[in-house]
Coordinates of C-alpha atoms in Angstrom, one line a residue:
X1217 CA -10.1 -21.5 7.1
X1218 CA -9.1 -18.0 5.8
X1219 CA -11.5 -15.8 4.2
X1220 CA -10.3 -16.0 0.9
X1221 CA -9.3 -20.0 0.6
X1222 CA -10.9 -21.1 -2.8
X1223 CA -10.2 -18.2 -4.8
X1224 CA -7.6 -18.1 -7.6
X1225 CA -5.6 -15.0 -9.1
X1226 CA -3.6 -15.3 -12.4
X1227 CA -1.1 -12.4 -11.4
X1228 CA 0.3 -10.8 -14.6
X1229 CA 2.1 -7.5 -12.5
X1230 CA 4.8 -6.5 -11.9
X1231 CA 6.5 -3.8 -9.5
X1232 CA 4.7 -2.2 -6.4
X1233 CA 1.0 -1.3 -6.4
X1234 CA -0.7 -4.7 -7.8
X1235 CA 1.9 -7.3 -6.6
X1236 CA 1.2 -5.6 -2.8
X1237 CA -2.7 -6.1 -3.5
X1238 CA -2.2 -9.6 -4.3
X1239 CA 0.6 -10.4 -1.7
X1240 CA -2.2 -9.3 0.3
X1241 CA -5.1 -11.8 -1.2
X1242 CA -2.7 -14.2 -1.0
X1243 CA -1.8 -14.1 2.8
X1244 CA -5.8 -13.6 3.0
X1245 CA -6.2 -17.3 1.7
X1246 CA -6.3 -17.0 -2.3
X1247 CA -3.7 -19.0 -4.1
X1248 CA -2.3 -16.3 -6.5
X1249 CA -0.1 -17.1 -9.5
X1250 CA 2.6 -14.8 -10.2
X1251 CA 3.1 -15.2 -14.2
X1252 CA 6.8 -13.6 -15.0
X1253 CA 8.7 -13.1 -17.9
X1254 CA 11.0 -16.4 -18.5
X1255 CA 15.1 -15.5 -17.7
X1256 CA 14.3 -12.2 -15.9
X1257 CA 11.0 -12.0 -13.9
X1258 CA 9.5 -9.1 -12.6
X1259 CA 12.1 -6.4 -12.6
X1260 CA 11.9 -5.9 -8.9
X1261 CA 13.7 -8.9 -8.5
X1262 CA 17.0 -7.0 -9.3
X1263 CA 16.1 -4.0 -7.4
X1264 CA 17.8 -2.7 -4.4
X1265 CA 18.1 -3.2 -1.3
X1266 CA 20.0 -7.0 -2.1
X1267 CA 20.2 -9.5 0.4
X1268 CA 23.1 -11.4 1.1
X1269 CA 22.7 -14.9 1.3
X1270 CA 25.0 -17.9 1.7
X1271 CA 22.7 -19.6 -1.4
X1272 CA 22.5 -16.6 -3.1
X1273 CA 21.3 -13.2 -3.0
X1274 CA 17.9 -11.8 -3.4
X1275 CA 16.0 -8.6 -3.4
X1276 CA 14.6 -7.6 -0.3
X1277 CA 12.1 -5.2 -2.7
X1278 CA 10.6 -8.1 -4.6
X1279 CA 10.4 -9.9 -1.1
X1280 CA 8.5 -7.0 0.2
X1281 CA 5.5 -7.5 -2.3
X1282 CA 5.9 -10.9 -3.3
X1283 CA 5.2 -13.1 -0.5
X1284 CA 2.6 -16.6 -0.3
X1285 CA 2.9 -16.5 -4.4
X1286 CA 3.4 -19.2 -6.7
X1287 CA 5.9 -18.1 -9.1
X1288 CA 5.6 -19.5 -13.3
X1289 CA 7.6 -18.1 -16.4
X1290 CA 5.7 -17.4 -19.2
X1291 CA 6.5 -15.2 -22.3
X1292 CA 3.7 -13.4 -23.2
X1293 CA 5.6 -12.4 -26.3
X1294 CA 4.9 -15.7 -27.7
X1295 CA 1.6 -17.3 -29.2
X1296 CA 2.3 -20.8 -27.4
X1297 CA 2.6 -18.5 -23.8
X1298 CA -0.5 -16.6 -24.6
X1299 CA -2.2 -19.7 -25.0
X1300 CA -1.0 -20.8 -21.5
X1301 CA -2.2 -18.1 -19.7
X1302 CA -6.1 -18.2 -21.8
X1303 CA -6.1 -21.5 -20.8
X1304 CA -5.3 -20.8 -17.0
X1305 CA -7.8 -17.8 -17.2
X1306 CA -10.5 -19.9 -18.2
X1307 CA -9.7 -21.8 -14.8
X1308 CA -8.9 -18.5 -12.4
X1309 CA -11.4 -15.9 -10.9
X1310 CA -9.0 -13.0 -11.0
X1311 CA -6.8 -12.1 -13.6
X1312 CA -4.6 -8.7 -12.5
X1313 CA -2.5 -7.0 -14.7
X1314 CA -0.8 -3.6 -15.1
X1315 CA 0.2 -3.1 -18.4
X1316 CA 0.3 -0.3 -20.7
X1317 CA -3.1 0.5 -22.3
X1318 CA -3.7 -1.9 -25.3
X1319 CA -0.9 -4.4 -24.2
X1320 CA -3.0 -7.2 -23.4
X1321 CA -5.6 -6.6 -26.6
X1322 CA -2.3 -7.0 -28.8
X1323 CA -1.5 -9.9 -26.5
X1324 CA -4.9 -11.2 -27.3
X1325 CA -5.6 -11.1 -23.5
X1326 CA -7.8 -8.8 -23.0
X1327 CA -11.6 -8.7 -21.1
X1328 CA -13.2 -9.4 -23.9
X1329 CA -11.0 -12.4 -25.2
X1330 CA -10.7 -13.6 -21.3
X1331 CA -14.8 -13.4 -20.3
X1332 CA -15.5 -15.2 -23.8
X1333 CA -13.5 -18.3 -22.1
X1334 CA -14.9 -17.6 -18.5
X1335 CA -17.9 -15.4 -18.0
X1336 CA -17.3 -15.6 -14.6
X1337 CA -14.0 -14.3 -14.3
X1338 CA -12.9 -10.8 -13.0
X1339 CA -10.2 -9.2 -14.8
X1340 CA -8.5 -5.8 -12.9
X1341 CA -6.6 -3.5 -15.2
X1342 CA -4.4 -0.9 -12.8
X1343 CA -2.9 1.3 -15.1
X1344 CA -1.1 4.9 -14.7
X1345 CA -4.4 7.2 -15.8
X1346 CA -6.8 5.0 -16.8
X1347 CA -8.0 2.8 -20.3
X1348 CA -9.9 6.2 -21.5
X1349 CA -9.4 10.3 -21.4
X1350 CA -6.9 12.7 -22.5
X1351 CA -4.1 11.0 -20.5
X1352 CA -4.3 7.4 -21.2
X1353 CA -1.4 7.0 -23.2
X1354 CA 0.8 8.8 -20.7
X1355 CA 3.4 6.9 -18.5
X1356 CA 4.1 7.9 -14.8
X1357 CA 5.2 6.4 -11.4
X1358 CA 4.5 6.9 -8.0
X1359 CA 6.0 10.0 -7.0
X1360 CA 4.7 11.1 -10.7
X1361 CA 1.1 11.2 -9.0
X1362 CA 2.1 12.7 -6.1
X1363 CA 2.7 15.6 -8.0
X1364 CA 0.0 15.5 -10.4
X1365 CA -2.8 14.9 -7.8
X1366 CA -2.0 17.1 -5.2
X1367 CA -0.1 15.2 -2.6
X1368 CA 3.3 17.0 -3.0
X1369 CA 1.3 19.9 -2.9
X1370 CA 0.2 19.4 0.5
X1371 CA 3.2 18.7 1.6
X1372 CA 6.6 20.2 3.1
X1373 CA 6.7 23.0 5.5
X1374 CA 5.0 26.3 5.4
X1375 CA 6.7 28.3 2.9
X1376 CA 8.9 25.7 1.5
X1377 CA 8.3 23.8 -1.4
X1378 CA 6.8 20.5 -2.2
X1379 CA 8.2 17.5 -0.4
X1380 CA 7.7 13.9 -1.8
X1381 CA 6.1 12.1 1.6
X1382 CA 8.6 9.5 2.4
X1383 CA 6.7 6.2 1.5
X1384 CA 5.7 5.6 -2.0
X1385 CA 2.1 6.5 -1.0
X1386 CA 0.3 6.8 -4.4
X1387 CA 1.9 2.9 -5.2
X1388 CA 1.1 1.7 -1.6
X1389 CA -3.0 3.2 -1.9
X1390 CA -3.1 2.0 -5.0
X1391 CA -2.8 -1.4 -3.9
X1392 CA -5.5 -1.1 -1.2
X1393 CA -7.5 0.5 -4.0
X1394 CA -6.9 -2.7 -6.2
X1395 CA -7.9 -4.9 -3.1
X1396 CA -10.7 -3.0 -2.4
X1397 CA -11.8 -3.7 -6.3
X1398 CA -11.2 -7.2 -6.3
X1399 CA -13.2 -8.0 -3.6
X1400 CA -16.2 -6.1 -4.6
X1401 CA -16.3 -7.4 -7.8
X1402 CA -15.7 -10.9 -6.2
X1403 CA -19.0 -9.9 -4.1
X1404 CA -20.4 -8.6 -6.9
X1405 CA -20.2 -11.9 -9.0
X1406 CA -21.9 -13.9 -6.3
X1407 CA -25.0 -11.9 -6.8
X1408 CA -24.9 -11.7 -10.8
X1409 CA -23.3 -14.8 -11.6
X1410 CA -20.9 -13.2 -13.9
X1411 CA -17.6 -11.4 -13.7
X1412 CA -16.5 -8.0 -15.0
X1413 CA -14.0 -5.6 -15.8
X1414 CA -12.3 -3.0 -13.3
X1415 CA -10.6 -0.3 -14.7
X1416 CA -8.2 1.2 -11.9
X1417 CA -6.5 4.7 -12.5
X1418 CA -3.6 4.7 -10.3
X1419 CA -4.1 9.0 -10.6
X1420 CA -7.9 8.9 -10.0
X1421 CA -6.4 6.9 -6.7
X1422 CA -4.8 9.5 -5.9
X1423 CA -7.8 12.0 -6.4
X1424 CA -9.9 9.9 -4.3
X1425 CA -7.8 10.8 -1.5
X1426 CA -7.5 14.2 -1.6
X1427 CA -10.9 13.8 0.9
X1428 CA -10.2 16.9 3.2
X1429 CA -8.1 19.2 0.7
X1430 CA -11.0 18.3 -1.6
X1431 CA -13.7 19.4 0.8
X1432 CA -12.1 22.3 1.8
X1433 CA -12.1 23.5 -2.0
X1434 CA -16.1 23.0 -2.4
X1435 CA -16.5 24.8 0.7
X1436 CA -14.4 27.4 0.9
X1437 CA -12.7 28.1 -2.1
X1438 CA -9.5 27.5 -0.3
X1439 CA -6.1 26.0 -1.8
X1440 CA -4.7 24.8 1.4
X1441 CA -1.4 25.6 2.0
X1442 CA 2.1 23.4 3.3
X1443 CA 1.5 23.7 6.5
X1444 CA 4.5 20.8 7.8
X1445 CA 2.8 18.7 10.2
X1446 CA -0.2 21.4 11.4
X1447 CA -3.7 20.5 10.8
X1448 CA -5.4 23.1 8.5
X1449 CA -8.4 23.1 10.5
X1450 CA -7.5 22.1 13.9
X1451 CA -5.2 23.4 17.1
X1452 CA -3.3 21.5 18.6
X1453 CA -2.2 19.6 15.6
X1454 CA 1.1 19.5 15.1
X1455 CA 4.5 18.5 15.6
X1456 CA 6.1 19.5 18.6
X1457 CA 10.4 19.8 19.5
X1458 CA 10.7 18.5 23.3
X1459 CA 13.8 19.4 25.8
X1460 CA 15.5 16.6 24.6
X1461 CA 15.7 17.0 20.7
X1462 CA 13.2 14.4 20.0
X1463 CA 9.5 15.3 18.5
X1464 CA 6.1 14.2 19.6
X1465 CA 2.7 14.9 17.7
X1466 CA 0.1 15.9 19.5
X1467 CA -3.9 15.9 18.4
X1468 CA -5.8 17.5 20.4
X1469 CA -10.0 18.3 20.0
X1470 CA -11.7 20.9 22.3
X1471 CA -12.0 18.4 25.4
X1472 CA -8.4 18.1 25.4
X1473 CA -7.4 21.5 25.6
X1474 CA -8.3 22.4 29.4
X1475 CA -6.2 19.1 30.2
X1476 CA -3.3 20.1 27.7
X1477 CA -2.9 23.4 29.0
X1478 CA -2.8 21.9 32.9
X1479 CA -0.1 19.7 32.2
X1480 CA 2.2 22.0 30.5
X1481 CA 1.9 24.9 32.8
X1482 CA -0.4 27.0 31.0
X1483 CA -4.1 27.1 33.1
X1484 CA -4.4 30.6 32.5
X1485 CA -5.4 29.5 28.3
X1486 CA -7.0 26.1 29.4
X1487 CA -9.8 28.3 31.8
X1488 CA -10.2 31.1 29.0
X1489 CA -13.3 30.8 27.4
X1490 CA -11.9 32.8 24.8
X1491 CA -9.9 29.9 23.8
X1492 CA -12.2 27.2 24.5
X1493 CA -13.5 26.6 21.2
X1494 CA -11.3 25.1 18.1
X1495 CA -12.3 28.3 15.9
X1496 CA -10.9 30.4 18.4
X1497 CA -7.5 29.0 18.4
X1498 CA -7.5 29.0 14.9
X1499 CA -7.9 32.5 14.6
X1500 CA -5.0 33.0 17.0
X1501 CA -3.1 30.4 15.2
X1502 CA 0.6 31.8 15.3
X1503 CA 0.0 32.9 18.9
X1504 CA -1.1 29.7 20.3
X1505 CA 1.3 27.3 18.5
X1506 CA 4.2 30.1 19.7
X1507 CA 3.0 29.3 23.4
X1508 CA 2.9 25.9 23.3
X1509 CA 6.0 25.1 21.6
X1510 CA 7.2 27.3 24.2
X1511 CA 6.4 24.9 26.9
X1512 CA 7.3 21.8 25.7
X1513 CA 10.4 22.7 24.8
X1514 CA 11.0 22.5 28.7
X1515 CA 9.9 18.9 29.1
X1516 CA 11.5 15.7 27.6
X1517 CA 9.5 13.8 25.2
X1518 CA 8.8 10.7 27.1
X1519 CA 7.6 12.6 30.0
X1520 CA 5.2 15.2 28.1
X1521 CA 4.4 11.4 26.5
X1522 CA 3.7 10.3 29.9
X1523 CA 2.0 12.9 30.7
X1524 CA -0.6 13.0 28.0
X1525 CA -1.3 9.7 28.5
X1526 CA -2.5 10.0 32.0
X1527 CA -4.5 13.3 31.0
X1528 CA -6.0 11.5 27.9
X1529 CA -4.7 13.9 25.6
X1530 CA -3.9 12.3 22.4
X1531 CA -0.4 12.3 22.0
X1532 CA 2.8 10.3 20.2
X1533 CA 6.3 10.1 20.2
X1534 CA 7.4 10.9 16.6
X1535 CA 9.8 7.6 16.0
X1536 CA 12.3 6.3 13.3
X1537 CA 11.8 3.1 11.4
X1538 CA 14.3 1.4 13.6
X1539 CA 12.0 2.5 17.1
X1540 CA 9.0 1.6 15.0
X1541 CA 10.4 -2.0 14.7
X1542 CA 11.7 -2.5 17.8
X1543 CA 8.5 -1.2 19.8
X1544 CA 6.7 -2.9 22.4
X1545 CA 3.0 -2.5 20.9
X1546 CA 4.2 -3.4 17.3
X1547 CA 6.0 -6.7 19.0
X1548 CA 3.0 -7.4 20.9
X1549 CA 0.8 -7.6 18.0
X1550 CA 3.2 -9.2 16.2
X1551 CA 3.5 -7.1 13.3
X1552 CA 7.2 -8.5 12.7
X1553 CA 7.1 -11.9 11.0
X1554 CA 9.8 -14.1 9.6
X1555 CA 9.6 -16.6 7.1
X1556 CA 12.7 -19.2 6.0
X1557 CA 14.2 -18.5 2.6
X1558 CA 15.8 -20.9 0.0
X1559 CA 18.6 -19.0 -0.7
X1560 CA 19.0 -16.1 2.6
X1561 CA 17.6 -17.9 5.7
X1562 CA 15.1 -16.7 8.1
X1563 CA 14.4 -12.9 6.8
X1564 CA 11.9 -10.7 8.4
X1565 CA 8.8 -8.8 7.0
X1566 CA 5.6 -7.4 8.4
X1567 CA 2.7 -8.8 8.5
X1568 CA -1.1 -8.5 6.9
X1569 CA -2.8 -6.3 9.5
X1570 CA -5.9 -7.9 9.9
X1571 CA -7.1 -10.5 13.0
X1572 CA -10.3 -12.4 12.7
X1573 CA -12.5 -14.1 15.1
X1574 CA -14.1 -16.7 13.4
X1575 CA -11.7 -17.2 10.7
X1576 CA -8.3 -18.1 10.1
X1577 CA -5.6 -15.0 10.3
X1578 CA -3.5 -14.1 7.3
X1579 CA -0.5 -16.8 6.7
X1580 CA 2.9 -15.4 5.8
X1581 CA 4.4 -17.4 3.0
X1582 CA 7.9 -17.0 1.4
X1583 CA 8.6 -15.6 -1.8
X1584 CA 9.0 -17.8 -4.4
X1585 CA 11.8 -18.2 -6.8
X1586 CA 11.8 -17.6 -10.5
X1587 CA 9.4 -19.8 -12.0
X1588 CA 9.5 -22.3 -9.1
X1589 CA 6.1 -23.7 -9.8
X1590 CA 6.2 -23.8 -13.5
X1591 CA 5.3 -27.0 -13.9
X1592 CA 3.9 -28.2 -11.4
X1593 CA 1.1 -25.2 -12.2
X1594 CA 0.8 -26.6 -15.8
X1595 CA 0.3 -30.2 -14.7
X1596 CA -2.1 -29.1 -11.9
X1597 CA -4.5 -26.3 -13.5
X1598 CA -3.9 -27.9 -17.8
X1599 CA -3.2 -31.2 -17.0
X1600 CA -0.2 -31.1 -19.4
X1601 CA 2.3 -33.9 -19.5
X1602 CA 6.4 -33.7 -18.5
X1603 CA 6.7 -33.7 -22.4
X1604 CA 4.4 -30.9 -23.6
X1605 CA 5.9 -28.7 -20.7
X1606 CA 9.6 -29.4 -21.8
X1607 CA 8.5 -28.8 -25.7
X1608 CA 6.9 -25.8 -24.3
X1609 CA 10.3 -24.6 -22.8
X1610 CA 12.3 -25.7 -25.8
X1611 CA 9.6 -23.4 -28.0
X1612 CA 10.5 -20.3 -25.3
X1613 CA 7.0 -20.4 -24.1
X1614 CA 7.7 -21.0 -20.4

């Protein structure tokens, strides 16, 4: 059994940052219901990259985020489709939704219309900044709260300007965030016996993660600087050019230095006590990062690699997407998954990454076509017959 087998998520989102969240449910055991808009579906489903199959082609975006779903059209435009999805509400535990503040009271879908058919249901709202303040109104995407929160901010090199990182970070946290909500107010409920409301900011996600920038503020007063891939607070920390023209990143606390030093030829700074201690370094920051660049520029990156290893000096080889994939640790836990695809074949994807013992690991499911389970949702969760589903279709409902 997987830890989540039993619950049911009505799934009215669309895009990145709440699809992932309930991809992930899904895989965890939930049966999530992915409610799109008839003819067109969520808009990721034309979104590039497009994979060519012999049946057809699909997007491998919406395949990204949408695995282990049932897919069911429903326009929420219309009063008969509104209907629909009250009536599957008052049946669900979750409903999650991403609309534009006031969309789903003008929809009649809102908390207070949803918990007055199911007390016990738990309805997530993930919207840009939030259903109250000065900013509610405003629209934004991911890279949109980079900026705004302070991620860009933080990074790039020292001296340059802001660089977006290269994942959509704020869209990808906010679907943890989302995760992390439903299943606390999933706790939550078993102890009241009633469901709630979450409101999500996807920009007070962001904020929440400014952690160390944050702290270093209160402390010390201090807007920290781009500093590339240097730690603010911490040498070594950084990226490193090897002999080769290939990067590693190495991490290093006080125990590590004395070993560091050794293996790159420079005792003399691993048996200074002058140097001993983190603060030390740091006060002698452009000096020390001069000298160890220095000497790793004369080794190769899988032997300094090597060599770390065998010191225990935290160290990695900085790799491209294709090395990531292809990588003996990421194949040994079987991070790579396939799953078989009506229309493009076997197509790969990676997996939840999470392993119990005692429970059932997450299941990879294929996407589902566009409204694929229509009816058979209807006739399962409202018991409606093949006629009241085709009038329903006729009507533009579903």
């Amino acid at each position: 059994m997987r830890p989540l087998e039993g619950i049911t998520i009505l799934d009215l989102s669309r895009v990145l940052a709440c699809p992932f969240a309930s991809m992930i449910l899904a895989e965890l055991g939930a049966e999530v219901i992915k409610v799109e808009q008839p003819g067109a579906g969520d808009e990721t489903r034309e979104f590039e990259p497009v994979v060519q199959g012999d049946a057809g082609n699909v997007s491998a975006y919406y395949m990204a985020f949408n695995r282990s779903k049932r897919s069911i059209t429903v326009n929420l435009r219309s009063p008969e489709g509104q209907d629909v999805v009250r009536r599957l509400a008052a049946k669900t535990d979750v409903l999650l939704e991403n609309f534009p503040v006031g969309t789903m009271k003008k929809y009649g879908l809102d908390y207070a219309a949803m918990s007055a058919l199911n007390s016990r249901i738990v309805h997530v709202s993930c919207t840009g900044f939030g259903m109250t303040g000065p900013y509610a109104k405003r629209k934004g995407y991911d890279t949109v709260f980079q900026a705004m929160c302070g991620i860009m901010s933080l990074t790039g090199e020292r001296g340059g300007g802001p660089v977006k990182p290269g994942l959509p970070v704020a869209d990808l946290s906010s679907g943890l965030w989302v995760c992390i909500a439903i299943l606390s107010a999933l706790a939550g409920r078993e102890k009241t016996g009633h469901g709630c409301h979450v409101d999500f900011s996807m920009f007070d996600g962001q904020v929440g993660l400014l952690s160390l920038a944050a702290a270093r503020w209160f402390t010390l007063g201090e807007v920290p600087e781009r500093l590339g891939t240097e730690h603010p607070g911490r040498i070594p920390s950084a990226a490193f050019l090897c002999a080769d023209g290939k990067w590693v990143q190495i991490t290093g606390s006080d125990q590590h230095w004395p070993p560091l030093c050794n293996l790159l030829g420079l005792e003399a700074w691993g048996a200074d006590p002058a140097l001993a201690r983190n603060a030390d370094r740091l006060a002698r920051r452009e000096e020390i990062m001069a000298g160890l660049q220095q000497a790793i520029r004369r080794l190769d990156r899988d032997e300094l690699c090597r060599r770390c290893d065998a010191a225990g000096v935290p160290a990695g080889p900085i790799l491209q997407v294709d090395e990531v994939l292809a990588n003996e640790h990421v194949a040994a836990r079987g991070m790579v998954v396939d799953f078989e695809h009506p229309l493009v074949g076997r197509f790969p994807g990676l997996r939840v990454p999470l392993r119990f013992d005692g429970m059932d690991d997450p299941q990879v499911g294929r996407p589902p076509l566009l409204g694929e389970h229509t009816d058979e949702v209807l006739r399962e969760k409202l018991g409606l017959a093949d006629a009241e589903i085709a009038r329903l279709r006729g009507a533009g409902a579903v």
